[in-house]
PDB file of C-alpha atoms in Angstrom:
ATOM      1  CA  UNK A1067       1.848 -64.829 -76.507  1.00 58.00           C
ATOM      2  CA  UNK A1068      -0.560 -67.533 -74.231  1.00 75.00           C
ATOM      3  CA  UNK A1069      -0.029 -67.968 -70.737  1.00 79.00           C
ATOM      4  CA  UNK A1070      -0.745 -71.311 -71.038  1.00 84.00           C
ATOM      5  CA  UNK A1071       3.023 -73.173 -71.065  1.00 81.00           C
ATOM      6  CA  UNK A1072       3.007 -76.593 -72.791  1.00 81.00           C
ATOM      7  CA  UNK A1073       4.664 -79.737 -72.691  1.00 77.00           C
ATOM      8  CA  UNK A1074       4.409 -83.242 -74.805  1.00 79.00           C
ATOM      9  CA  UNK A1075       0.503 -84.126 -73.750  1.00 81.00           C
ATOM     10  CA  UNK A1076      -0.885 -81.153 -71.574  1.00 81.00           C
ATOM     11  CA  UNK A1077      -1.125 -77.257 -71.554  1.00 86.00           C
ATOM     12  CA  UNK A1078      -1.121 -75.614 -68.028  1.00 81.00           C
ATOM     13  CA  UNK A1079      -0.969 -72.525 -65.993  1.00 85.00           C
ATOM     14  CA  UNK A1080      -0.537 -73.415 -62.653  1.00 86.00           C
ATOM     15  CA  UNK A1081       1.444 -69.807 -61.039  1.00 85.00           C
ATOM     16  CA  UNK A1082       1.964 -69.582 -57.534  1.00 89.00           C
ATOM     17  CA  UNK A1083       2.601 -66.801 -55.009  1.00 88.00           C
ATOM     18  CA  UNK A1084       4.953 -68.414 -52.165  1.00 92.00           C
ATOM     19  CA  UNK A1085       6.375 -66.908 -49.193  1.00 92.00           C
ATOM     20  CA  UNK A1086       8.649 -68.672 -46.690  1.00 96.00           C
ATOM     21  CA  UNK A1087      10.938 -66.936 -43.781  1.00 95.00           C
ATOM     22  CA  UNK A1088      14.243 -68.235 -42.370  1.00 94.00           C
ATOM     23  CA  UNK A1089      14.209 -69.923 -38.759  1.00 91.00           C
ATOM     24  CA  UNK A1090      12.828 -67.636 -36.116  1.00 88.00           C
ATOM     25  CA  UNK A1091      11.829 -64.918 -38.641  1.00 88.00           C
ATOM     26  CA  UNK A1092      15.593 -63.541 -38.374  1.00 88.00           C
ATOM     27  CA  UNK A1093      15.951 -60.768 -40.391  1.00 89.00           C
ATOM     28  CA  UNK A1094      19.065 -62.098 -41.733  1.00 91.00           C
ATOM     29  CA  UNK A1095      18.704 -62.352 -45.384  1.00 92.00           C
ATOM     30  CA  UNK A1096      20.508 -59.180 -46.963  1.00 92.00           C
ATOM     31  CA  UNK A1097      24.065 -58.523 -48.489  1.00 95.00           C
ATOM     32  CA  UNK A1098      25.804 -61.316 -49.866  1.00 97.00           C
ATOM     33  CA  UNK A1099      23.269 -63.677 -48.322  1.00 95.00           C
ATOM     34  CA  UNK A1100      20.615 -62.409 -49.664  1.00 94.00           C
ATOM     35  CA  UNK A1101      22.149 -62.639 -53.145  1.00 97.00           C
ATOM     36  CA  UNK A1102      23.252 -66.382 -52.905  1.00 97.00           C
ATOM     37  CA  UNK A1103      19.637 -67.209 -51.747  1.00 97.00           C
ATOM     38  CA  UNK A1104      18.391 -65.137 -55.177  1.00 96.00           C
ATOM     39  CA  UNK A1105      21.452 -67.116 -57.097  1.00 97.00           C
ATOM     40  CA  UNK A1106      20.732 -70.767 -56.085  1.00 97.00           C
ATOM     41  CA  UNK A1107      16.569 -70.413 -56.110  1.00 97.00           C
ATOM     42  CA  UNK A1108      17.037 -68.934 -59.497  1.00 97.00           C
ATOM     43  CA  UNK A1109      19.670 -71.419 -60.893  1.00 96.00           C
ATOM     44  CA  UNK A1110      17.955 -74.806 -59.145  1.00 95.00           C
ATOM     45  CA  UNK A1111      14.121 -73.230 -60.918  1.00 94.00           C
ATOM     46  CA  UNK A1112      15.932 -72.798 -64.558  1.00 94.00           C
ATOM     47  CA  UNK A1113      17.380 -76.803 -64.095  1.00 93.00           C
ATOM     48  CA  UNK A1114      14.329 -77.943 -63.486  1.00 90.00           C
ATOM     49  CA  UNK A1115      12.006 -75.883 -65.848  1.00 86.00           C
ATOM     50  CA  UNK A1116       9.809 -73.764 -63.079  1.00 92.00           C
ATOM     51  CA  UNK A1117       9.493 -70.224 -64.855  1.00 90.00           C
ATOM     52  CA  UNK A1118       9.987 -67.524 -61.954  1.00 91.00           C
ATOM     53  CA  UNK A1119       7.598 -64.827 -62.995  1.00 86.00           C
ATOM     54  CA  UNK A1120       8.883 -62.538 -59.665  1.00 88.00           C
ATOM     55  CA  UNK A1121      11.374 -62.987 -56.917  1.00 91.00           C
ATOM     56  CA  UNK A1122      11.352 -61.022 -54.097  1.00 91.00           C
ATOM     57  CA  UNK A1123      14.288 -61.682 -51.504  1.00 89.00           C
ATOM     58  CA  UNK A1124      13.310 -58.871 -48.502  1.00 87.00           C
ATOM     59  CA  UNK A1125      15.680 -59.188 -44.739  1.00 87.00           C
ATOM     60  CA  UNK A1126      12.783 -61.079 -43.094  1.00 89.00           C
ATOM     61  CA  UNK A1127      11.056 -63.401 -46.092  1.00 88.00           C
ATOM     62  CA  UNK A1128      11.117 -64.728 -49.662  1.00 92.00           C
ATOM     63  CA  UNK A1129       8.215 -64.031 -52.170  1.00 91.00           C
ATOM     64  CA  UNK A1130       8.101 -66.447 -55.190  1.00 90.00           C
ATOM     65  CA  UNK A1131       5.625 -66.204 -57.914  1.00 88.00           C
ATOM     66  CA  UNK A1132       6.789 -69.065 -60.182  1.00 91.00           C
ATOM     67  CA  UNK A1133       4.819 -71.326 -62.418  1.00 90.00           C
ATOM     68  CA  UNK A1134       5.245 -75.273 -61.616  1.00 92.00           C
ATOM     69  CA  UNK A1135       4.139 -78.004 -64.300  1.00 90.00           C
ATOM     70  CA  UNK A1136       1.186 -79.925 -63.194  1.00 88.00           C
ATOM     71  CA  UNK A1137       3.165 -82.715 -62.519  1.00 88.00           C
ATOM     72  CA  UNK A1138       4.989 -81.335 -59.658  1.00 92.00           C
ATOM     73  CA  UNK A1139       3.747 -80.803 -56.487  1.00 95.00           C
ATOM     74  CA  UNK A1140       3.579 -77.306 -55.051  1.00 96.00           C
ATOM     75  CA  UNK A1141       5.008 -78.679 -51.779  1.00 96.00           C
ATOM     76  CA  UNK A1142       7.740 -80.676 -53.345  1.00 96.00           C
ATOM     77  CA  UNK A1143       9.078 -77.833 -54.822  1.00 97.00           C
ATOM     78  CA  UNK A1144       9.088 -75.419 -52.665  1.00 97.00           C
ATOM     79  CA  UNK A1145      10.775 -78.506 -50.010  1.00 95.00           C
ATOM     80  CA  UNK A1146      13.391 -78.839 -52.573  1.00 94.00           C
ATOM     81  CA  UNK A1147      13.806 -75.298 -53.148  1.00 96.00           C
ATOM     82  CA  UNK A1148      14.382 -74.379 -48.745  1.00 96.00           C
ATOM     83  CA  UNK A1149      16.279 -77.203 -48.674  1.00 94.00           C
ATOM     84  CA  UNK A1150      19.097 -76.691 -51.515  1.00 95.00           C
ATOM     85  CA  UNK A1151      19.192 -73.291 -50.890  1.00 95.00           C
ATOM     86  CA  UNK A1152      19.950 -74.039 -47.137  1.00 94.00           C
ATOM     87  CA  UNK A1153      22.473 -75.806 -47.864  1.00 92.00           C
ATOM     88  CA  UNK A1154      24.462 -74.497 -50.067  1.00 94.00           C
ATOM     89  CA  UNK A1155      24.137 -71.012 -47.644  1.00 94.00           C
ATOM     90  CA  UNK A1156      25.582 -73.150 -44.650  1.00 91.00           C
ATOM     91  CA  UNK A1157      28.405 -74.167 -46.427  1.00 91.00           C
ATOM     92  CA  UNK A1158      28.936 -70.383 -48.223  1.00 94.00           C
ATOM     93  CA  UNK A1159      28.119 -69.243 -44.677  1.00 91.00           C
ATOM     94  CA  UNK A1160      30.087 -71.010 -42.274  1.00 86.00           C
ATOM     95  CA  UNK A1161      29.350 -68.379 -39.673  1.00 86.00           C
ATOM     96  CA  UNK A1162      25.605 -69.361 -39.764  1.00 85.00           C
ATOM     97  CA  UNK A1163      26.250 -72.872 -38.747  1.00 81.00           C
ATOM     98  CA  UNK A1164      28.147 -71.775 -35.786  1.00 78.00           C
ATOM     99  CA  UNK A1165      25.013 -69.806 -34.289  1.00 71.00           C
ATOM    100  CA  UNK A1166      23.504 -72.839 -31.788  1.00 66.00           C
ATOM    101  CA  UNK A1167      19.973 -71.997 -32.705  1.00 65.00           C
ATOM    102  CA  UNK A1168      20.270 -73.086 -36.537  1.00 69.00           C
ATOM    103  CA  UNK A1169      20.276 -76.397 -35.988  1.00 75.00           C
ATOM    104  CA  UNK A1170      20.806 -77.635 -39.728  1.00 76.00           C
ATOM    105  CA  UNK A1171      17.924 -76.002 -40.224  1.00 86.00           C
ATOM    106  CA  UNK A1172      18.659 -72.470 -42.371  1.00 92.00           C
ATOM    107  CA  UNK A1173      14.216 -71.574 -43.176  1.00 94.00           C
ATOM    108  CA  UNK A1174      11.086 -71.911 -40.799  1.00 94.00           C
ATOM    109  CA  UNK A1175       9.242 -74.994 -41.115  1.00 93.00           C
ATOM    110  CA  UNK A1176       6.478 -74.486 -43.545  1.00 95.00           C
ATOM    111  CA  UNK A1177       5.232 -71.441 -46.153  1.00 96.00           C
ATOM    112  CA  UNK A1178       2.369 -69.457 -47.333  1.00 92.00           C
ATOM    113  CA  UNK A1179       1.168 -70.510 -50.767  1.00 93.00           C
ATOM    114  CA  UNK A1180      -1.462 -68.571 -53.032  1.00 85.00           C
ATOM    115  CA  UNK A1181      -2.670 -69.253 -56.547  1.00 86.00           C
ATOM    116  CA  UNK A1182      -2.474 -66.413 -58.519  1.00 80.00           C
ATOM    117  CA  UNK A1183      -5.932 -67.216 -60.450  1.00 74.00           C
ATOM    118  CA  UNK A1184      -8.068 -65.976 -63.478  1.00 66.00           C
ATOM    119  CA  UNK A1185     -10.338 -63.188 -63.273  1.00 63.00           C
ATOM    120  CA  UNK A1186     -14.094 -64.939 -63.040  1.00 58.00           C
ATOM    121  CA  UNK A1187     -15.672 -62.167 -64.902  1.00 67.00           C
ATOM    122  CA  UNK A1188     -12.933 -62.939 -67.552  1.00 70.00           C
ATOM    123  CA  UNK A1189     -13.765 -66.841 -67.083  1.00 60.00           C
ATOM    124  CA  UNK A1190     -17.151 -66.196 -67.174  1.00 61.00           C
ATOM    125  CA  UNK A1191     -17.488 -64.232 -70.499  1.00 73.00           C
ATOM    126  CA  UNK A1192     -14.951 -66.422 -71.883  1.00 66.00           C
ATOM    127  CA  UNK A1193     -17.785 -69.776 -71.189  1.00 59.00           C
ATOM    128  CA  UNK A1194     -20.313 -67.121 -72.286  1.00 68.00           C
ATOM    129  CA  UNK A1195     -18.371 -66.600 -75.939  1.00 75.00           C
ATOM    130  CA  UNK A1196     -18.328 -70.729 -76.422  1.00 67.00           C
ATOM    131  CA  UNK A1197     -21.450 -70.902 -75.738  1.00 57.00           C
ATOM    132  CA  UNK A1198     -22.397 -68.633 -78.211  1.00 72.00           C
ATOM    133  CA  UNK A1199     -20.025 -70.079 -81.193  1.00 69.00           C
ATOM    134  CA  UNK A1200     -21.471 -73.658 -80.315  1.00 60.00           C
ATOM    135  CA  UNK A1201     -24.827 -72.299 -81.042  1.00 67.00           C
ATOM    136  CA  UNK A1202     -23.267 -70.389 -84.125  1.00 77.00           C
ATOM    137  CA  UNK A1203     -21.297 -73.769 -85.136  1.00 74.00           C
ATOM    138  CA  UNK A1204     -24.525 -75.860 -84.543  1.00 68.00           C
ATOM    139  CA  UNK A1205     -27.008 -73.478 -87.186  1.00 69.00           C
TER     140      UNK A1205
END
């Protein structure tokens, strides 16, 4: 099986390693939280065709590797993703909304984002190899 994901005119592998905490880096997300925050970024990345590769719900943070299509942004989705997840905890969670330091505001402003990349060696051989059939191809 490829890596490589396709749709109607491209073929992609864009995978991502995201991390975001809640507000104040409250260790906060465990229990029943914890599992509605797994529930709603699961069922919100299956309606909108991201492929979760790992998700990683821990008290203090959430670590996503998910692959987007090209033709979302990275920050878009991960926006949409802190947003509908905070609210639909808020209104699960009434006793979170009561705490005067939320705010509406459930995550920290901002996340860590990574690309989880080729190996160059790998990349390299592999331009190596066409290089070598083109001269085969070409005799």
């Amino acid at each position: 099986m490829s890596r490589f994901h396709k749709l109607s005119h491209w073929i992609w592998y864009c995978k991502y390693h995201i991390v975001w905490t809640p507000k104040y880096r409250y260790r906060i997300l465990e229990g029943a939280i914890k599992r509605a925050a797994i529930e709603h970024i699961m069922q919100y990345a299956a309606q909108k065709k991201y492929i979760i590769d790992t998700l990683n719900v821990q008290k203090g943070h959430v670590h996503l590797i998910i692959d987007i299509p090209p033709k979302y942004s990275v920050s878009d989705v991960v926006g949409i993703l802190k947003g509908r997840t905070a609210i639909r905890l808020f209104s699960k969670f009434k006793k979170l909304k009561q705490r005067p330091y939320w705010g509406n505001r459930f995550w920290a402003t901002g996340y860590c984002v990574d690309t989880v990349g080729l190996d160059p060696e790998k990349i390299r051989l592999y331009v190596e190899y066409q290089e070598e059939q083109e001269k085969k191809n070409e005799s």
